[in-house]
Short mmCIF file of C-alpha atoms in Angstrom, two decimals:
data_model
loop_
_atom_site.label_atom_id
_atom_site.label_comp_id
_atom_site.label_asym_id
_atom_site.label_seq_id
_atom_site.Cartn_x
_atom_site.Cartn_y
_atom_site.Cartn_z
CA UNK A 1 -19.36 -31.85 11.64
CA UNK A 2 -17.00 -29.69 14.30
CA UNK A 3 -14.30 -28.16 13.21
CA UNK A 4 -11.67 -28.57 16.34
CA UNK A 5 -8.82 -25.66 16.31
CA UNK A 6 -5.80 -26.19 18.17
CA UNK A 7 -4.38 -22.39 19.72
CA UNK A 8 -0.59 -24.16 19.46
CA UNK A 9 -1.55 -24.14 15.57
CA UNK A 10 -2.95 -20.85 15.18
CA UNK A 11 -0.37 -19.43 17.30
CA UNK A 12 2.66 -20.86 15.02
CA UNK A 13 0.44 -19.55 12.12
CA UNK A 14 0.49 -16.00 13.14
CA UNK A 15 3.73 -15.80 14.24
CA UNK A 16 5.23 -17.03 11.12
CA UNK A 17 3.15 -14.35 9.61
CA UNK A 18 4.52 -12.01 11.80
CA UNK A 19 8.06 -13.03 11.33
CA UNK A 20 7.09 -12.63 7.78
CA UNK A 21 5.97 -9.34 7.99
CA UNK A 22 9.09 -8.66 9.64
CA UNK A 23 11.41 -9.89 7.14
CA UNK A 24 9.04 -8.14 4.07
CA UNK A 25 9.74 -4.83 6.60
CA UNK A 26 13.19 -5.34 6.24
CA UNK A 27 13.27 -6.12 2.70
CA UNK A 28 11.63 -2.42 2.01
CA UNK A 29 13.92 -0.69 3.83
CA UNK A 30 16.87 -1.95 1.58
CA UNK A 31 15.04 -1.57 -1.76
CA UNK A 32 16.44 1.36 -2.57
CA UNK A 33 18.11 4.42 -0.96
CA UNK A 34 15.30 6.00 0.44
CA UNK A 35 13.63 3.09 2.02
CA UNK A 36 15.38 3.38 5.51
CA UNK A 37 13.91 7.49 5.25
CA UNK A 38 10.91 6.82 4.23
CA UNK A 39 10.29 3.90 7.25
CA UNK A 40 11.56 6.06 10.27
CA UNK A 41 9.11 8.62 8.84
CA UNK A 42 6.38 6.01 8.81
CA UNK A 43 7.17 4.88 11.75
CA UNK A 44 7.54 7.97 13.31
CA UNK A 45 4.19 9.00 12.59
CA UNK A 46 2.48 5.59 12.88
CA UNK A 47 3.43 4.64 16.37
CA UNK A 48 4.86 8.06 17.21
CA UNK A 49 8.40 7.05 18.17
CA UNK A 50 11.19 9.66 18.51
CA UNK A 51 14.02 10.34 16.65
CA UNK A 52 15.98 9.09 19.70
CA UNK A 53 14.58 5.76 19.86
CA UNK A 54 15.33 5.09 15.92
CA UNK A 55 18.94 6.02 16.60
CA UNK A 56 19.81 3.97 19.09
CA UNK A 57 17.98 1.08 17.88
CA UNK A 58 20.30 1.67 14.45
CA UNK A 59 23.02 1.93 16.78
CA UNK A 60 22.41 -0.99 18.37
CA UNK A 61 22.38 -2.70 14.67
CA UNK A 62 18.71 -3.92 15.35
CA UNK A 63 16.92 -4.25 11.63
CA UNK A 64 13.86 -2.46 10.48
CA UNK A 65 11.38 -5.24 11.33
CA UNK A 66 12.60 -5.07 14.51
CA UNK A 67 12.06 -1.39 15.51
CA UNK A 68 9.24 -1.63 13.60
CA UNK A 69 7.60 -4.62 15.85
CA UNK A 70 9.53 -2.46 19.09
CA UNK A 71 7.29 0.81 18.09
CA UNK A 72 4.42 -1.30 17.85
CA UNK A 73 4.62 -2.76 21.57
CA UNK A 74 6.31 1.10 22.59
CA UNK A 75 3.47 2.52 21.44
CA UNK A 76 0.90 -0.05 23.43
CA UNK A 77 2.91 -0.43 26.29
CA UNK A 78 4.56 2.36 26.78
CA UNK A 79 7.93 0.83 27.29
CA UNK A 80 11.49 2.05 25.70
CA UNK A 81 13.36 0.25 23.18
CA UNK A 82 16.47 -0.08 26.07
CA UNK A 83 13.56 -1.70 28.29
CA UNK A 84 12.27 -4.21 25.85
CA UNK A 85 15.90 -5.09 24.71
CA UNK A 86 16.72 -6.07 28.09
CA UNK A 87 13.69 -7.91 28.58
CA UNK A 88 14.52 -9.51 25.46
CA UNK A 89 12.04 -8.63 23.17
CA UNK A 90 13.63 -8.77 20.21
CA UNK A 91 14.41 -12.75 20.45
CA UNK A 92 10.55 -13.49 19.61
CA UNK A 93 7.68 -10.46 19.59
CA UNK A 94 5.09 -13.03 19.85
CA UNK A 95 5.58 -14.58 23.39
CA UNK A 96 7.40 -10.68 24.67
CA UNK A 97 3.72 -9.04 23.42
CA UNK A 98 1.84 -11.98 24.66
CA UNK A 99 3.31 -11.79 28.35
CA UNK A 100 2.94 -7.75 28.22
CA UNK A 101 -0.93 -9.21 27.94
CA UNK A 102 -1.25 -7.67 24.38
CA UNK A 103 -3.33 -9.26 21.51
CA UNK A 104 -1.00 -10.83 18.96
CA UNK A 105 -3.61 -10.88 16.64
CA UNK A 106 -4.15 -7.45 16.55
CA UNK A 107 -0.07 -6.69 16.23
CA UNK A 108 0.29 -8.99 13.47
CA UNK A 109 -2.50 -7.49 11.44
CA UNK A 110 -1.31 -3.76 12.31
CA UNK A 111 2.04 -4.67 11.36
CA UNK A 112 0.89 -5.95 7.95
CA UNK A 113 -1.33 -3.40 7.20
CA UNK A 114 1.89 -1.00 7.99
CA UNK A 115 3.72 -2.87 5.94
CA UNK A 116 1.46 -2.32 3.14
CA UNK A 117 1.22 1.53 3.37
CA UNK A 118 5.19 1.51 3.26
CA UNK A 119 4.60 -0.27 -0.14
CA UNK A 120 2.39 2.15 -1.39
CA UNK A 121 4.28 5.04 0.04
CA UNK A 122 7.47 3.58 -1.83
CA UNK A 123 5.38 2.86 -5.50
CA UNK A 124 3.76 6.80 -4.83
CA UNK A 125 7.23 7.92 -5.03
CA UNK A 126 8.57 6.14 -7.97
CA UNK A 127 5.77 7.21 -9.51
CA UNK A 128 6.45 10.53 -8.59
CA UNK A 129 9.59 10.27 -9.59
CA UNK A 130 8.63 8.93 -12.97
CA UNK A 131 6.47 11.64 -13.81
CA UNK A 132 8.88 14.50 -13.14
CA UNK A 133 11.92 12.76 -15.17
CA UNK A 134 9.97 12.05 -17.95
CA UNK A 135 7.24 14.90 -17.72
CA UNK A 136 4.39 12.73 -18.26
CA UNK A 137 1.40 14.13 -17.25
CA UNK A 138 -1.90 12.41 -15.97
CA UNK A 139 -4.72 11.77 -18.61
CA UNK A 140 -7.97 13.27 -17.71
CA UNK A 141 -10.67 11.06 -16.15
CA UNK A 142 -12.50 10.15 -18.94
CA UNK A 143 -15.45 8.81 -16.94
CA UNK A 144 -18.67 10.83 -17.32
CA UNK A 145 -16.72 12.94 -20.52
CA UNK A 146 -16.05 9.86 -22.45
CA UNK A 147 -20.08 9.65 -23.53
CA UNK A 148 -19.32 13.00 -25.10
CA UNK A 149 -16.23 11.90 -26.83
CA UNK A 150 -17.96 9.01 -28.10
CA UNK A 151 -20.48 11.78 -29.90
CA UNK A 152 -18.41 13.38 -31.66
CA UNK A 153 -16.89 10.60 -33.14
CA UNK A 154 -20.62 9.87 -34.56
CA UNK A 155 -20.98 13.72 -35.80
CA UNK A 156 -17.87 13.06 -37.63
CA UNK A 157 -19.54 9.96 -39.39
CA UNK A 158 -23.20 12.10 -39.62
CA UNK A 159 -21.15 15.01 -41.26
CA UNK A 160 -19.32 13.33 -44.06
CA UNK A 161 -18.47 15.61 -47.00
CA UNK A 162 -20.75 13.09 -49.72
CA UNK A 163 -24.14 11.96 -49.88
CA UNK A 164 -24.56 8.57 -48.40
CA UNK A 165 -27.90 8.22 -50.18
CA UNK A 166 -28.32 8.77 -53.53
CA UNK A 167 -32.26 8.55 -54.81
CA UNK A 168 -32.91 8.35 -58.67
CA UNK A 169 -35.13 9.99 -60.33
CA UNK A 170 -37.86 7.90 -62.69
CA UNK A 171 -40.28 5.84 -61.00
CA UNK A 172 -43.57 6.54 -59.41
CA UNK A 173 -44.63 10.31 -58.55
CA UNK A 174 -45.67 10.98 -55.42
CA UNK A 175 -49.47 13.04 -54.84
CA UNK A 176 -49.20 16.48 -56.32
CA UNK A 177 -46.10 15.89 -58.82
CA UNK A 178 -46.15 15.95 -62.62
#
């Protein structure tokens, strides 16, 4: 049997993945109060956009996803944010990186995997955060120590203060005994 694939279908696929990506970008930048920091500094260092760029994108009221997605294509094609904006970039990525002959494919997966480092960035710090407000501190690794933990809980059963065995006397003598 042959499996037919339609590219109309796989392209509405990926770019409602991408759109979803987008919106999950945007999401994580309003979580809490450091979310908008903590993406212009992944961002920054990810695609390598300046300082510049992010501020006139937030002037120009343009949400994370977006200058997210814009960094993306900056940093493939080159182009500024004031260049793709007029070229109308941000009314659909998909066809804007598709006619600037770039693989959508690759953008969408590259934008999710970014996506999922900002997660991880954001849980690292409230874990951080966690740790120094309540001063817990990280349990040892317990993997190639835990065989000797697991001995001396058996000493401590060997080296019980009683007898466990109690032999009587009377019976049969062994060789040599009166």
């Amino acid at each position: 049997m042959r499996i037919r694939t339609f590219p109309g279908l796989l392209f509405a696929e990926s770019s409602v993945a991408l759109n979803a990506t987008l919106a999950m970008l945007n999401r994580e930048a309003s979580l809490d109060s450091e979310g908008a920091i903590l993406l212009s500094d992944l961002i920054q260092k990810e695609f390598g956009t300046s300082e510049e760029e992010l501020h006139w994108a937030l002037k120009q009221s343009l949400s994370w996803g977006e200058i997210t997605a814009l960094a993306y294509i900056q940093a493939t094609t080159g182009k500024s944010f004031v260049e793709m904006t007029r070229e109308d970039a941000t009314r659909n990525f998909w066809s804007y990186a598709e006619n600037a002959g770039m693989s959508c494919e690759k953008m969408a997966r590259s934008l999710g995997s970014f996506l999922k480092r900002a997660e991880r960035e954001r849980n690292s710090r409230i874990f951080d955060r966690l740790r120094a407000s309540r001063r817990v501190h990280p349990l040892p690794d317990l993997g190639s120590g835990f065989g000797l933990f697991q001995e001396a809980l058996d000493f401590r059963r060997i080296d019980s203060p009683r007898p466990t065995k109690v032999h009587e006397a009377g019976g049969l003598l062994a060789k040599g005994e009166k």
